[in-house]
Short mmCIF file of C-alpha atoms in Angstrom, two decimals:
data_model
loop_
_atom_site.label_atom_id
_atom_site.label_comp_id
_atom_site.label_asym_id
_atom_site.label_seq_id
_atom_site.Cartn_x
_atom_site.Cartn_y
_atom_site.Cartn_z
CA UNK A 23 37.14 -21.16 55.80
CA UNK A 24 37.29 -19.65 52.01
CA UNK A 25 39.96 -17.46 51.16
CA UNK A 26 39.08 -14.09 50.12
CA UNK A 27 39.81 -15.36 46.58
CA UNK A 28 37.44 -17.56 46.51
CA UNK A 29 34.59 -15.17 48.17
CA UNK A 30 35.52 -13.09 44.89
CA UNK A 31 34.95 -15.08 42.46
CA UNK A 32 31.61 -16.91 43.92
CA UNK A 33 30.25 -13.34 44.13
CA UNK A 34 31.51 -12.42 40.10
CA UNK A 35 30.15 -15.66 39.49
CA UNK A 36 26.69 -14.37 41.03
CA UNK A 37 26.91 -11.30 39.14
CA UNK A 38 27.33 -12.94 35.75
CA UNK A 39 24.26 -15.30 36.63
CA UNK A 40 22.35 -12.43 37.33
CA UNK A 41 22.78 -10.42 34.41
CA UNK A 42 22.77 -13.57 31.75
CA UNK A 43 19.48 -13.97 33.33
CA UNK A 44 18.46 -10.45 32.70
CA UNK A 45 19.38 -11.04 29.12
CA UNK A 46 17.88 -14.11 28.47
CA UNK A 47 14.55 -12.75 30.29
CA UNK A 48 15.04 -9.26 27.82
CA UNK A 49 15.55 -11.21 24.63
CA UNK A 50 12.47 -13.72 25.65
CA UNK A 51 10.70 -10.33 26.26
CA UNK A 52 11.53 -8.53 23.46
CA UNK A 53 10.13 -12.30 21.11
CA UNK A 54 7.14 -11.79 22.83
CA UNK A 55 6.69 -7.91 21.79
CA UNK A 56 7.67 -8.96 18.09
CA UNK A 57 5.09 -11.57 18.27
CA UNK A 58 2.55 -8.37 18.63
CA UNK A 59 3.67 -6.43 15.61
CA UNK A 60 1.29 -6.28 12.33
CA UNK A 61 3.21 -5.68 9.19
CA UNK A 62 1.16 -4.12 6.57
CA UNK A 63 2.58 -2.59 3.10
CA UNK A 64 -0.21 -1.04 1.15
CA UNK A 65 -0.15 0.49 -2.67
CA UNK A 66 -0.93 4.24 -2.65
CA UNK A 67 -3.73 3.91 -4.15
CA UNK A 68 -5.06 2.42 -1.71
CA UNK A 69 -3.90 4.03 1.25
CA UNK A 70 -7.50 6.07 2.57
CA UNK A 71 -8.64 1.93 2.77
CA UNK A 72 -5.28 0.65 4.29
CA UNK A 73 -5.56 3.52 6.85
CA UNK A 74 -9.50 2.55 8.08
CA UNK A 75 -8.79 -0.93 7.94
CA UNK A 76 -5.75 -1.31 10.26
CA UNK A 77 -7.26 1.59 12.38
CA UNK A 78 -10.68 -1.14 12.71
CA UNK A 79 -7.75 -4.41 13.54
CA UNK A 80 -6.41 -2.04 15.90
CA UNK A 81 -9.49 -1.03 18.17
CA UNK A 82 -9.56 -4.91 18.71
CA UNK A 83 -5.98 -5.40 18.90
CA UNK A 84 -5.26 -2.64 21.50
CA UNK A 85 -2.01 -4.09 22.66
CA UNK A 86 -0.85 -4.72 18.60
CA UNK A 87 2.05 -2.88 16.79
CA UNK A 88 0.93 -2.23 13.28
CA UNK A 89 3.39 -1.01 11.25
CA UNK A 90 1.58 0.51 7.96
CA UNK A 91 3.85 1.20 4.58
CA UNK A 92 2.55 2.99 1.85
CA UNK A 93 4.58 2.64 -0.88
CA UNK A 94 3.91 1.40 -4.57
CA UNK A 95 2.95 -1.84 -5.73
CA UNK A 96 6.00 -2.50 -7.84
CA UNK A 97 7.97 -1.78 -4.61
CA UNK A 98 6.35 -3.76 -2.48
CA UNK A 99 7.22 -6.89 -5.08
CA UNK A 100 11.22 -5.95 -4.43
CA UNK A 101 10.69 -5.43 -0.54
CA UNK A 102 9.36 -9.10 -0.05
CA UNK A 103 11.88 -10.98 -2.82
CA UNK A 104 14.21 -9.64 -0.83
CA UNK A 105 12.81 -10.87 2.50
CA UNK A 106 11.98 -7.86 4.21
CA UNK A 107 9.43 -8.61 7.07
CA UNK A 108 5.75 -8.19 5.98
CA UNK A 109 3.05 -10.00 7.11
CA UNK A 110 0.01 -8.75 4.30
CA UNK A 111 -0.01 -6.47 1.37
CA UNK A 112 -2.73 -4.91 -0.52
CA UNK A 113 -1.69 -4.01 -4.02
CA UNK A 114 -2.71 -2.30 -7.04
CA UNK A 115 -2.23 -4.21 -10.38
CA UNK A 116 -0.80 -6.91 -9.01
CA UNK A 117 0.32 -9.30 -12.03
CA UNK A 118 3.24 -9.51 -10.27
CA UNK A 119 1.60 -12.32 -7.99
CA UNK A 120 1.05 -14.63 -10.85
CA UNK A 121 5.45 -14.94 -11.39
CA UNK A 122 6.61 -18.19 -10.31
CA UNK A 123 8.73 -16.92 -7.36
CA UNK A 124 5.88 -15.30 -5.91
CA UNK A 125 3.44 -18.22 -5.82
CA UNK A 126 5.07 -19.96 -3.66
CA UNK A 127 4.81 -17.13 -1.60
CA UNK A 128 0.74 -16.74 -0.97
CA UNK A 129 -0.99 -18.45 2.11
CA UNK A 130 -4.06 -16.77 0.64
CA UNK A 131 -5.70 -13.90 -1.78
CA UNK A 132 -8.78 -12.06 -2.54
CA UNK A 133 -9.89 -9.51 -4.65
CA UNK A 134 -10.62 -5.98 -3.02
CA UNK A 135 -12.34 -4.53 -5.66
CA UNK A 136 -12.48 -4.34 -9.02
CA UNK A 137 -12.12 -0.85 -11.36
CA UNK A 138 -12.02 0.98 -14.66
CA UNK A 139 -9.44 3.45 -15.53
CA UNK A 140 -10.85 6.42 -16.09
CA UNK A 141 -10.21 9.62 -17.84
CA UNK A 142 -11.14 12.67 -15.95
CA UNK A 143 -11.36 16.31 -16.92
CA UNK A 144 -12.18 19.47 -14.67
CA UNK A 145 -16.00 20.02 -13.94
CA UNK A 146 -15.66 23.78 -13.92
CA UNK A 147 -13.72 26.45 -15.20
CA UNK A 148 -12.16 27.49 -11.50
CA UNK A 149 -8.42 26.25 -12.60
CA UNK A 150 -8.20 27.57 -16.18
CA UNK A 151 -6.33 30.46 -15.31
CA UNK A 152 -3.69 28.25 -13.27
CA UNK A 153 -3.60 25.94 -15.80
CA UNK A 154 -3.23 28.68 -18.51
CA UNK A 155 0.11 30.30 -16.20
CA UNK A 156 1.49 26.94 -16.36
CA UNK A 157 0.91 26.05 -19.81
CA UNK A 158 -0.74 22.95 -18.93
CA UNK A 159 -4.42 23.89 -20.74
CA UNK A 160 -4.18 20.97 -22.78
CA UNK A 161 -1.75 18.07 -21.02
CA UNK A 162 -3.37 15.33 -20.13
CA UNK A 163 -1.66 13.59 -16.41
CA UNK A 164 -0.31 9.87 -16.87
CA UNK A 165 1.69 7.96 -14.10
CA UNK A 166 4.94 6.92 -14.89
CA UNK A 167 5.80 4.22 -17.48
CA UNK A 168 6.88 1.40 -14.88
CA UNK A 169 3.32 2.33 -12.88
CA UNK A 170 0.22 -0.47 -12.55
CA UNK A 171 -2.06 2.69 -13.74
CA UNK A 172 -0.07 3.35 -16.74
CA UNK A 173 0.47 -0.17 -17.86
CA UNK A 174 -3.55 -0.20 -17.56
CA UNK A 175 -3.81 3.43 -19.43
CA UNK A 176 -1.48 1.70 -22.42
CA UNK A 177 -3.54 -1.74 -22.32
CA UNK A 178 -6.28 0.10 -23.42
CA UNK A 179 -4.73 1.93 -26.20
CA UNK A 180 -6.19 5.22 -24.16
CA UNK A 181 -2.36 6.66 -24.52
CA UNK A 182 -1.88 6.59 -28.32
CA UNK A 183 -4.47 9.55 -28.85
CA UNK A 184 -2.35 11.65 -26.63
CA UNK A 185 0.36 14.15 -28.49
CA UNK A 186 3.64 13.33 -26.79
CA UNK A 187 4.39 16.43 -26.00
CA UNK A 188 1.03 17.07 -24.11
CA UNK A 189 2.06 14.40 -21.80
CA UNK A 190 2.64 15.43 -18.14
CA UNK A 191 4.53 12.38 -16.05
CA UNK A 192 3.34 11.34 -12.40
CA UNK A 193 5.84 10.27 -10.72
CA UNK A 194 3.91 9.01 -8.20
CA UNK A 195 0.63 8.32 -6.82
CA UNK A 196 0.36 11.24 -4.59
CA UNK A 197 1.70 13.65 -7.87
CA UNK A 198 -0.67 12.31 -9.69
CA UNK A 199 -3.70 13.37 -7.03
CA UNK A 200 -2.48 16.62 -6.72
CA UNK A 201 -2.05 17.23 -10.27
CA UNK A 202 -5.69 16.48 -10.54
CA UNK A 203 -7.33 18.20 -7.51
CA UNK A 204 -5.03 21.34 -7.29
CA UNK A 205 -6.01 21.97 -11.19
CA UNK A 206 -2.44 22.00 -12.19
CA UNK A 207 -3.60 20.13 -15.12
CA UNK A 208 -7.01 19.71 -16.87
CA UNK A 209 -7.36 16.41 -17.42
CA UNK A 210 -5.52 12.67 -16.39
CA UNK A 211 -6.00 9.11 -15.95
CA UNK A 212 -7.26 7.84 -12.63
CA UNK A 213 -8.81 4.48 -10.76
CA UNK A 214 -12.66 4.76 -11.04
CA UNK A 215 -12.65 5.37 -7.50
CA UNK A 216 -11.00 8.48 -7.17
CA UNK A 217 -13.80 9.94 -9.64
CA UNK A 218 -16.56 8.73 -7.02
CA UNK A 219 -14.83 10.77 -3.78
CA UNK A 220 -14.14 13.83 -6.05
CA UNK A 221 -17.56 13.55 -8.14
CA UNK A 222 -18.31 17.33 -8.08
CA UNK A 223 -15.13 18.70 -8.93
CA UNK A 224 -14.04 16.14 -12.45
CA UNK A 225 -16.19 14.85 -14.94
CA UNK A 226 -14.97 11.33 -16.68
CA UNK A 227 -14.81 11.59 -20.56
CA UNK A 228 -13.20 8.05 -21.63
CA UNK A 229 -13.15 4.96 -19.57
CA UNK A 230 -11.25 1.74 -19.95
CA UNK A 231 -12.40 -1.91 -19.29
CA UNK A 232 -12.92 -3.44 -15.78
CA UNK A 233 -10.08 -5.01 -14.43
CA UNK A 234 -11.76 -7.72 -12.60
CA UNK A 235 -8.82 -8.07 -9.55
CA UNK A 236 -6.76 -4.58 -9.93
CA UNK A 237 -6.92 -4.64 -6.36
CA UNK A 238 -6.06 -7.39 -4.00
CA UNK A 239 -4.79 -8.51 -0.80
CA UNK A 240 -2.29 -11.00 -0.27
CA UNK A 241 -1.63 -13.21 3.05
CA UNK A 242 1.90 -13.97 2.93
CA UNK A 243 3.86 -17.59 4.10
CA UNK A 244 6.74 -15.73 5.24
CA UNK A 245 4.40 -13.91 7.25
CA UNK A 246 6.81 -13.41 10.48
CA UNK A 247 3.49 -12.74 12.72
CA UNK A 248 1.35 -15.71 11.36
CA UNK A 249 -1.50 -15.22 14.30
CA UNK A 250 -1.69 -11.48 13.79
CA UNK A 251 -1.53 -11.76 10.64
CA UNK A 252 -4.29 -14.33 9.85
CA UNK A 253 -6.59 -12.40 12.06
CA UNK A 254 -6.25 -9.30 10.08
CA UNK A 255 -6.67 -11.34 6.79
CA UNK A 256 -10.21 -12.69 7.83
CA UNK A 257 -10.74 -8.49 8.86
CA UNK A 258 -10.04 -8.04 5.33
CA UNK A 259 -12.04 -10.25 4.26
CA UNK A 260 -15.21 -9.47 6.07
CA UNK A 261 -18.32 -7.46 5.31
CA UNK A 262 -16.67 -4.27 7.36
CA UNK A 263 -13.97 -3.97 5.21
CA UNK A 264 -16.65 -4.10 1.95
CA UNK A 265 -18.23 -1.25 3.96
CA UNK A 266 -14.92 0.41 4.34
CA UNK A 267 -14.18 -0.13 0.50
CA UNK A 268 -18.00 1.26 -0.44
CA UNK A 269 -17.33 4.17 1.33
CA UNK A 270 -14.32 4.74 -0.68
CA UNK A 271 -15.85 4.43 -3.72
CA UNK A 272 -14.38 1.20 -4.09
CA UNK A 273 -17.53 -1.01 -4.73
CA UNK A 274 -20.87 -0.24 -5.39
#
């Protein structure tokens, strides 16, 4: 007959069985969740486009987690040199993909759409008075210096016929729409795309040269949700998401 010592320990020995087996069965669960995650981080430029698209991969991926970040192009270069999880990016000027680190980096790439920057000025007179209360009448709206549009804007020389002092900084992509469609300022320079959604309201007066890829989508190595992600790549890829992109003004 066992001693009641023994009874003890066979039944603490039962409990710890039990709940390593609840762990090991919660951490195999909680791989298998991960393993239905899409990682997207998308330029703000193109965020109308980011939104359709992973709204189309997630009608047929019910059961998916996508995880969309909208944050700047520049950015997203920093977030995945540093190894933060993302499975596909779409980016705005994207030199950044030709640097040696980053090479190595790309399973595969294509071109969304091509574009002109464009320099837009108000259609109508509705904003003058705004404009006029906040001095503005004759800035012209630029993103900030370290920006993909501004680097585009100087390329084309577009920025040396602008008084320094006329100059009103976007510090953003977001600022730099609302400086445009709230009237805040008269004039600015924009994708070619953003003139085609807003065509009544800004009328282009200068544009730049086409920049065969200034938009792209990358496939990355270090995808962490290879399957996933591949599947959402060919999405991208496909003739709906050229539909998607034409009704954004993206392509013809």
């Amino acid at each position: 007959m066992r001693s009641a010592r023994w009874g003890w320990a066979d039944a603490g020995l039962g409990r710890l069985l039990r709940i390593t087996a609840g762990f090991l069965l919660l951490l195999q669960t909680a791989g298998c969740a991960d393993q239905d995650r899409l990682v997207v981080y998308a330029d703000p430029w193109l965020s109308d486009y980011a939104t359709r698209i992973t709204d189309a991969f997630q009608q047929t991926h019910p059961e998916t987690e996508i995880q969309l970040k909208i944050i700047s192009s520049e950015v997203i270069a920093q977030h995945v040199r540093y190894g933060q999880p993302v499975d596909v990016i779409l980016c705005f000027g994207c030199e950044f993909l030709q640097q040696p680190d980053f090479r190595d980096k790309i399973e595969a790439q294509t071109t969304l759409s091509a574009t002109h920057i464009v320099k837009l000025a108000q259609a109508g007179t509705a904003f003058e008075t705004k404009q006029a209360a906040m001095q503005t009448t004759t800035s012209t709206m630029l993103e900030a210096s370290d920006r993909p549009l501004r680097r585009y804007v100087q390329q084309a020389g577009f920025d040396q016929t602008i008084p320094q002092k006329q100059m009103i900084i976007a510090n953003f992509q977001r600022q730099a729409a609302d400086y445009l469609l709230r009237g805040w300022v008269p004039q600015g320079f924009v994708p070619e795309n953003f003139k085609k959604i807003h065509t009544q309201q800004f009328l282009e007066i200068r544009r730049g040269p086409l920049i065969p890829n200034a938009f792209e989508a990358v496939l990355l190595k270090t995808a962490p949700h290879q399957a996933l992600a591949a599947d959402f790549f060919t999405l991208i890829s496909s003739e709906k998401s050229r539909k998607v992109l034409g009704e954004l003004g993206f392509v013809p």
